[in-house]
Structure formats: C-alpha cells, structure tokens
Short mmCIF file of N, CA and C in Angstrom, two decimals:
data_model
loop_
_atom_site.label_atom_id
_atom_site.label_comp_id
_atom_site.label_asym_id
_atom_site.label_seq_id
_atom_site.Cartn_x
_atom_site.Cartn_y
_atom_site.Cartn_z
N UNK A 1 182.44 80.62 -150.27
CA UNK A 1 181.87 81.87 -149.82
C UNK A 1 183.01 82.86 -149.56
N UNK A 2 183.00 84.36 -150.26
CA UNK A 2 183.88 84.99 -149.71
C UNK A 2 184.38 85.75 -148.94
N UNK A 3 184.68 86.60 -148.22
CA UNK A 3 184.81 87.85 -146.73
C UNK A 3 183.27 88.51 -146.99
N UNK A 4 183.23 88.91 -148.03
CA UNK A 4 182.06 90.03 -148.42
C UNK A 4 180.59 88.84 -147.82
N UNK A 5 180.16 87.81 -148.51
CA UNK A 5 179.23 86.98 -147.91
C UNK A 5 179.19 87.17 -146.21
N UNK A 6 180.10 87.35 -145.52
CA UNK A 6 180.43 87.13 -144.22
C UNK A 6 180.11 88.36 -143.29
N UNK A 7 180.19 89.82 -144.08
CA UNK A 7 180.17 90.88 -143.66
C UNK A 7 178.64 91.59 -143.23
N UNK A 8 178.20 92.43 -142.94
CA UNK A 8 177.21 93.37 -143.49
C UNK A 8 177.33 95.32 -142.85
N UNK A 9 176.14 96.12 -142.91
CA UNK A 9 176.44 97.07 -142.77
C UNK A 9 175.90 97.78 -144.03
N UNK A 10 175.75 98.83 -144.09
CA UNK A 10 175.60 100.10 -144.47
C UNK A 10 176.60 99.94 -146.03
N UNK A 11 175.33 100.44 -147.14
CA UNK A 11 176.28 100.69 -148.46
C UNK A 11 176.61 102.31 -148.45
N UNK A 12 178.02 102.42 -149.13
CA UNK A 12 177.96 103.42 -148.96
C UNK A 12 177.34 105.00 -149.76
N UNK A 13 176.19 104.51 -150.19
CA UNK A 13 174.84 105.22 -150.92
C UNK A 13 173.84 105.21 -149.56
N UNK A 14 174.07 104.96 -148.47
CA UNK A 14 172.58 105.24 -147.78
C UNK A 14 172.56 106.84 -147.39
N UNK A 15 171.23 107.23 -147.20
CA UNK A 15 171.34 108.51 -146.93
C UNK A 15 171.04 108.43 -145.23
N UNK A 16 170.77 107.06 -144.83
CA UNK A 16 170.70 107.05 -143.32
C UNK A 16 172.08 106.86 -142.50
N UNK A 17 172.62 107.84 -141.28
CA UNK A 17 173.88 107.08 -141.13
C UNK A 17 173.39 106.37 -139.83
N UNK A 18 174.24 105.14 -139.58
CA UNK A 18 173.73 104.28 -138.48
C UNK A 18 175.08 104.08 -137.64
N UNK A 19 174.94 103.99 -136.34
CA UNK A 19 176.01 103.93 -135.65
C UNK A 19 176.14 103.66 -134.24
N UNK A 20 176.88 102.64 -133.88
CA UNK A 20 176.32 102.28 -132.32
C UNK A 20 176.83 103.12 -130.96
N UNK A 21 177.27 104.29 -131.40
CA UNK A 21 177.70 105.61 -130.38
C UNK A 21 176.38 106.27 -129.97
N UNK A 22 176.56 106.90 -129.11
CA UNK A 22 175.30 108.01 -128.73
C UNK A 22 175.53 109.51 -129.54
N UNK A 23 176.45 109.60 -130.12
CA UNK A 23 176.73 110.85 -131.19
C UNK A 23 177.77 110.87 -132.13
N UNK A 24 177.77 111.71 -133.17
CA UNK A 24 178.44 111.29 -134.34
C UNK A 24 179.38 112.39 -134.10
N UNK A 25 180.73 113.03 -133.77
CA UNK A 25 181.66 113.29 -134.15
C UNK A 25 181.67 114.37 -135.01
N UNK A 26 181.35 115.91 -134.67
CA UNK A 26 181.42 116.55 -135.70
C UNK A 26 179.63 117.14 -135.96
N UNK A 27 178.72 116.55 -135.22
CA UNK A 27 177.57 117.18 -135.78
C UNK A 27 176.73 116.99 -134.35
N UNK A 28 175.81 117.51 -134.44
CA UNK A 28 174.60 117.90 -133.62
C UNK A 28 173.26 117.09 -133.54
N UNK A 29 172.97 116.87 -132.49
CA UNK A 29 171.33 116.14 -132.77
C UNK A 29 170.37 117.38 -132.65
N UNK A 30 169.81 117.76 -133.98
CA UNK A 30 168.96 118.75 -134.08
C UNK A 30 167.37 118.02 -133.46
N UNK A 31 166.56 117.02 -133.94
CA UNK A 31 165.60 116.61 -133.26
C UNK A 31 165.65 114.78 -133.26
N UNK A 32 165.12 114.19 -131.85
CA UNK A 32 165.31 113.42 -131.68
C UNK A 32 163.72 112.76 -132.22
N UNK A 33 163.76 111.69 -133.33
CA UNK A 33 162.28 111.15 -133.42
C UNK A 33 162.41 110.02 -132.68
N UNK A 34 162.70 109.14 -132.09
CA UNK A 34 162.39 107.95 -131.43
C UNK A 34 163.06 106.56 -131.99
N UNK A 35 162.58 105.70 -131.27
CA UNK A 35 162.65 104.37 -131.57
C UNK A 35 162.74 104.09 -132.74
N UNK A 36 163.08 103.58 -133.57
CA UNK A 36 163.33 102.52 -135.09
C UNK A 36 163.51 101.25 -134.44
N UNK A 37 162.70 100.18 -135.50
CA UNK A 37 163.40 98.81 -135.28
C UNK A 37 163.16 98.34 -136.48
N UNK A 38 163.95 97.12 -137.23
CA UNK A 38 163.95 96.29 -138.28
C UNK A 38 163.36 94.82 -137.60
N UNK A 39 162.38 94.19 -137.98
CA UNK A 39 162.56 92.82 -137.50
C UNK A 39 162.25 91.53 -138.66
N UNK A 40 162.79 90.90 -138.50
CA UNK A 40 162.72 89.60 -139.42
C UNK A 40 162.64 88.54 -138.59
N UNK A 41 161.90 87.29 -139.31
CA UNK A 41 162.32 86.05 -138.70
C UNK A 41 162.30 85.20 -139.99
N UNK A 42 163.09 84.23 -139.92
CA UNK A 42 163.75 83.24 -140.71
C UNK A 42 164.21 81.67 -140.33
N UNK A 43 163.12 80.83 -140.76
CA UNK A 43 163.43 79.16 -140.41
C UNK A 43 164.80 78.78 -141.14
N UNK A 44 165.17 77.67 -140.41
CA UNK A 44 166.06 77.53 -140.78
C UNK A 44 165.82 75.80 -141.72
N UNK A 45 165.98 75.82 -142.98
CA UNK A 45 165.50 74.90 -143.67
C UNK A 45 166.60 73.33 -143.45
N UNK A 46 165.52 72.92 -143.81
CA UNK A 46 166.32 71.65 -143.38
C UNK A 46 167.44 70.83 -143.75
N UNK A 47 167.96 71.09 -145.29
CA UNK A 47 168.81 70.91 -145.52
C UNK A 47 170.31 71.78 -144.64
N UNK A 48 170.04 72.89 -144.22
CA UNK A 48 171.34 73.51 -143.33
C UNK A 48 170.94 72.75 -142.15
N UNK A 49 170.12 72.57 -141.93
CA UNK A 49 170.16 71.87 -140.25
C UNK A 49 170.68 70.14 -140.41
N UNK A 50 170.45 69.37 -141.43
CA UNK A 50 171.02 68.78 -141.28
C UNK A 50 172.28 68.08 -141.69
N UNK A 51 172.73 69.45 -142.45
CA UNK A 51 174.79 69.99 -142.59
C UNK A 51 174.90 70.50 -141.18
N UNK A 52 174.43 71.02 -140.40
CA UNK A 52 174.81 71.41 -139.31
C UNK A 52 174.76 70.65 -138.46
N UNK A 53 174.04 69.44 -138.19
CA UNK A 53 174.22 68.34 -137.51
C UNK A 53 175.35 67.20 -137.61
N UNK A 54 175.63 67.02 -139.23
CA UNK A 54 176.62 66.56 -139.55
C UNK A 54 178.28 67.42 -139.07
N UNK A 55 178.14 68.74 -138.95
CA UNK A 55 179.50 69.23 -139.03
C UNK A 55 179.38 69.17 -137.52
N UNK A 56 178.42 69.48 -136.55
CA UNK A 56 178.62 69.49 -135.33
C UNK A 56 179.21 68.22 -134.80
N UNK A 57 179.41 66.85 -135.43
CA UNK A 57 180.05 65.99 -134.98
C UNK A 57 181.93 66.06 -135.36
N UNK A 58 181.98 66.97 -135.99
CA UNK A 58 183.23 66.97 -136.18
C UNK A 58 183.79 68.06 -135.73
N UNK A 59 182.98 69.16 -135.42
CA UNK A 59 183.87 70.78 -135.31
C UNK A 59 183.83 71.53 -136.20
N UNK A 60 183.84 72.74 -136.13
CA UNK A 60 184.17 73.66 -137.28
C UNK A 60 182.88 74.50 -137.12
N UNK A 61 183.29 75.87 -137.92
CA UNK A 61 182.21 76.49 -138.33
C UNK A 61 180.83 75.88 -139.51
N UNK A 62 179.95 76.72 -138.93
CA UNK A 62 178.46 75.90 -139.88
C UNK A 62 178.45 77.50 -140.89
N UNK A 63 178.96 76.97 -141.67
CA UNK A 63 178.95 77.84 -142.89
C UNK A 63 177.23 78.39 -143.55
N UNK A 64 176.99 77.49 -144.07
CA UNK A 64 175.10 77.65 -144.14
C UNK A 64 174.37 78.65 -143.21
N UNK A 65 174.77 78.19 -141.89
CA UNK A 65 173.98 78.91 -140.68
C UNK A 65 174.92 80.79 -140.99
N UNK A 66 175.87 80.89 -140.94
CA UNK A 66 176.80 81.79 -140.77
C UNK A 66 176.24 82.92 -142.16
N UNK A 67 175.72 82.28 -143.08
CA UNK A 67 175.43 82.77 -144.50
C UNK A 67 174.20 83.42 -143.99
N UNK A 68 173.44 82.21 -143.45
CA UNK A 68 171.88 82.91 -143.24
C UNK A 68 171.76 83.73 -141.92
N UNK A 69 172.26 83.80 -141.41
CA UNK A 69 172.11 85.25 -140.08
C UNK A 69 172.68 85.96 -140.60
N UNK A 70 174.05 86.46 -141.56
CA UNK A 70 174.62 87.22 -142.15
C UNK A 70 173.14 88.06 -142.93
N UNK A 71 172.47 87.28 -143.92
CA UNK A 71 171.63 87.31 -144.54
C UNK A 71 170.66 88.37 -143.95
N UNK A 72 169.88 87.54 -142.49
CA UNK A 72 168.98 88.09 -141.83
C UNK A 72 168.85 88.80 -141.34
N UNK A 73 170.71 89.25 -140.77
CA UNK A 73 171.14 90.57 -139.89
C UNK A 73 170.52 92.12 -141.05
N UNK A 74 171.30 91.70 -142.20
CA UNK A 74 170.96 92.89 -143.41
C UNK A 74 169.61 93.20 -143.74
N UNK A 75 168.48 92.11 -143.62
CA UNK A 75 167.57 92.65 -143.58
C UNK A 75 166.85 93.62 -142.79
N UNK A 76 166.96 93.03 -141.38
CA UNK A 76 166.70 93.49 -140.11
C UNK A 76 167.15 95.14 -140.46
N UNK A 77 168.46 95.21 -140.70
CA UNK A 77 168.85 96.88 -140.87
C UNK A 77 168.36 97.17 -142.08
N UNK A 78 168.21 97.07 -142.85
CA UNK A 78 167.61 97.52 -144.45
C UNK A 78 165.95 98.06 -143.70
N UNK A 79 165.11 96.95 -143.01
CA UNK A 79 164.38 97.57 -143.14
C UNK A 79 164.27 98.96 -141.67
N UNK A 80 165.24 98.56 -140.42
CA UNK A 80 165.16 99.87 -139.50
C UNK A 80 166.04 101.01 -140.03
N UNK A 81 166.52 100.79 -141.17
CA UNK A 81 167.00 102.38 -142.26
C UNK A 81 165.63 102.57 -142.66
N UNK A 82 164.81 101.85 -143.36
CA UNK A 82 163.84 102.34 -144.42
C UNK A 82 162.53 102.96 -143.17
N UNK A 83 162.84 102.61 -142.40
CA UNK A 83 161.76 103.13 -141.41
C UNK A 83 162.21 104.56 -140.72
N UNK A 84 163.54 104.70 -140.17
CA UNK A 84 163.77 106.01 -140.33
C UNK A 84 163.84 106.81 -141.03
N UNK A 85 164.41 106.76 -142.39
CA UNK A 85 164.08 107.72 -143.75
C UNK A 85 162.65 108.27 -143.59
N UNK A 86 161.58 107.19 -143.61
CA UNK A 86 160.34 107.36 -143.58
C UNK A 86 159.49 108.39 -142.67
N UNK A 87 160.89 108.31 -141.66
CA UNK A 87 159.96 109.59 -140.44
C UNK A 87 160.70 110.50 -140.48
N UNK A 88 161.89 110.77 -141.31
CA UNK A 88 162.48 111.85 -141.92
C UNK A 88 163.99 111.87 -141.04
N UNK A 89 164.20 110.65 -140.40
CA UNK A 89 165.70 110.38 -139.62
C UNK A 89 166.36 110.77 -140.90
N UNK A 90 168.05 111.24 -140.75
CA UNK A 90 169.14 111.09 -141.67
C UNK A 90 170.06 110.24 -140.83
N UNK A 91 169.79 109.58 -139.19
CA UNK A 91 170.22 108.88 -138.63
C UNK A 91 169.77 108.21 -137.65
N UNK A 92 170.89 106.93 -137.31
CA UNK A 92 170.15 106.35 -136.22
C UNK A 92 171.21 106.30 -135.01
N UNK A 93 170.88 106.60 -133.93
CA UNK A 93 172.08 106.35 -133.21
C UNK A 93 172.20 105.10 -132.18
N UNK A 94 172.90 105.00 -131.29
CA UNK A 94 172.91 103.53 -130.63
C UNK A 94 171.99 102.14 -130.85
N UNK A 95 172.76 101.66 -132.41
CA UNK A 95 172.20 100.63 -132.85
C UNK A 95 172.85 99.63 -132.74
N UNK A 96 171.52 99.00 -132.45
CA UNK A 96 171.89 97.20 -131.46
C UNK A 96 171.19 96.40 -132.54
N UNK A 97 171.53 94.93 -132.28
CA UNK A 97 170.91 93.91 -132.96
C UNK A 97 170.79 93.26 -131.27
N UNK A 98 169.13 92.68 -131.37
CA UNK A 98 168.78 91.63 -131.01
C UNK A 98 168.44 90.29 -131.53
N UNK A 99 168.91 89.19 -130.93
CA UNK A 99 168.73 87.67 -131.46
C UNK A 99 168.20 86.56 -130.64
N UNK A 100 166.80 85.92 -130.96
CA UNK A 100 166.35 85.35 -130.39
C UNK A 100 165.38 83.91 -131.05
N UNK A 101 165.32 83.35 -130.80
CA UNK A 101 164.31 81.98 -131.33
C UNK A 101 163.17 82.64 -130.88
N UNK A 102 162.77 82.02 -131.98
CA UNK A 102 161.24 82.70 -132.21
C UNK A 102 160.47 80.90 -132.08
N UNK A 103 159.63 80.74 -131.01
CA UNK A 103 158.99 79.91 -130.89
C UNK A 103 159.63 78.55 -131.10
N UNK A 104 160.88 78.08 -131.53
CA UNK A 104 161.48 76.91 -132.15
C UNK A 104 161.33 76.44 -133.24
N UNK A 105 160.82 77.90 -133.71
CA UNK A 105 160.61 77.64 -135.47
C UNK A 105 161.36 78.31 -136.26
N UNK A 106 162.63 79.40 -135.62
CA UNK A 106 163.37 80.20 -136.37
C UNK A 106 164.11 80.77 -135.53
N UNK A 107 165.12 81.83 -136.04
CA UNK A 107 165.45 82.91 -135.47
C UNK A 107 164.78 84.68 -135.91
N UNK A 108 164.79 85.29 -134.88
CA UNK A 108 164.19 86.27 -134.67
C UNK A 108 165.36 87.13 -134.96
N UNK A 109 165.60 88.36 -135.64
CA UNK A 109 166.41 89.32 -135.23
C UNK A 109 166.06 90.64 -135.61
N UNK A 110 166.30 91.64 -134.42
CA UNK A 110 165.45 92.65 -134.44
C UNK A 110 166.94 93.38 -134.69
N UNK A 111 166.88 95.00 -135.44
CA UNK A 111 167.80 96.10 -135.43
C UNK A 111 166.99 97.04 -134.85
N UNK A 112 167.67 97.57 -133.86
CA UNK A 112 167.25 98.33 -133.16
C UNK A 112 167.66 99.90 -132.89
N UNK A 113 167.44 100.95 -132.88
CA UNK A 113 168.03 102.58 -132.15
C UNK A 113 167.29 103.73 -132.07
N UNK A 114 167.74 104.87 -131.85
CA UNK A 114 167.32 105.66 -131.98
C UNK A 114 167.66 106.71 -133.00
N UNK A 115 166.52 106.87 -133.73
CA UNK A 115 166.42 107.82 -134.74
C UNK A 115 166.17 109.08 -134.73
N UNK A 116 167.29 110.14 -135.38
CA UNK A 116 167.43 111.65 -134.98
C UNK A 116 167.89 112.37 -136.09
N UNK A 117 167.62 113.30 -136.20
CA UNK A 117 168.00 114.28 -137.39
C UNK A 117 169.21 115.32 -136.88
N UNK A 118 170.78 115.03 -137.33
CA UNK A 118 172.04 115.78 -136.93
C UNK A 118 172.30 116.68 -138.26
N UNK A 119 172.94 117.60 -137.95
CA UNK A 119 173.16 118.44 -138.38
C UNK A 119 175.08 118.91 -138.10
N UNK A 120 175.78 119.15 -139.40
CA UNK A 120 177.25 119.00 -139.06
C UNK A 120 177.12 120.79 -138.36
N UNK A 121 178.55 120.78 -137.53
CA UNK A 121 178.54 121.82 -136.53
C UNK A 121 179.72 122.95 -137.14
#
C-alpha cells in the first residue's frame, strides 16, 4: 500500500472548499446555510478482523483496518461536499470527523461543518 492509500482530503477539482478553521484567509462569509454532514457506516469483514487478530498478537499496525477507515473517512466527505454544493455552499467551514461503532456491527463515521457561501475580499 502506498502514502497516497493512507491519505485523504479534497481533490484538487472540488468546487467545495473544506476546512477546519472558522474562516478562510482572504475572503468573507457572505451567507451562512447551516449544518452539512456526510455519514457512512461500514462492517468490518471478516477476513480483516481476523488479520487483525492475528497481528494484534504480535504488534504493529493493522494495515486492512487503516485502508478501510482511510476508505470510509473519503466517503463520509465526498458525500458532506455533495450535500453542500447541493444547497449552493462553495464551502464548508469547521470540519470535523466523527467516529463511532455503530451497534457492534461496524464503524460509523460522520463529516461534519458548517456550510457558507465566501466571497474573496
């Protein structure tokens, strides 16, 4: 697996900008629309769980697991971009990821902020 597998974030073609500040540097919050969130949930299949049981006896990172939250994180934001576009955001500002087990059948992860239309100054 290489750095890029490991990473995520914003291509640089989105027309949404996302950012975990309360303002962007250079521009204005012309109107504030609200809340955005992305959420996904994702089991974790059994073949990684039981590489991850195996490596947990020895140490080390769980590569599998590390792939698939990488994975799940990008969705989570793919879809709280596609939801601000949709209400006419060109941004989102103080964006968080939340992570949680979802019932003991997965992980949960929500992208979360607020979505606003800036304008450079």
């Amino acid at each position: 697996m290489g750095i890029e597998e490991y990473g995520g974030g914003q291509g640089p073609q989105s027309n949404v900008l996302v950012v975990t500040t309360n303002d962007v540097p250079g521009y204005q919050v012309q109107q504030v629309i609200g809340e955005v969130f992305g959420l996904t949930v994702r089991s974790r299949h059994l073949g990684s769980q039981i590489g991850a049981g195996l490596k947990s006896m020895v140490g080390g990172e769980l590569k599998g697991l590390t792939k698939t939250l990488v994975e799940t994180r990008n969705q989570a934001m793919k879809r709280l971009v596609e939801q601000a576009q949709s209400r006419g955001a060109n941004a989102v500002l103080m964006f968080r990821f939340d992570v949680s087990e979802a019932a003991d059948m997965g992980t949960e992860v929500c992208a979360y902020g607020t979505a606003v239309v800036i304008a450079r100054t």
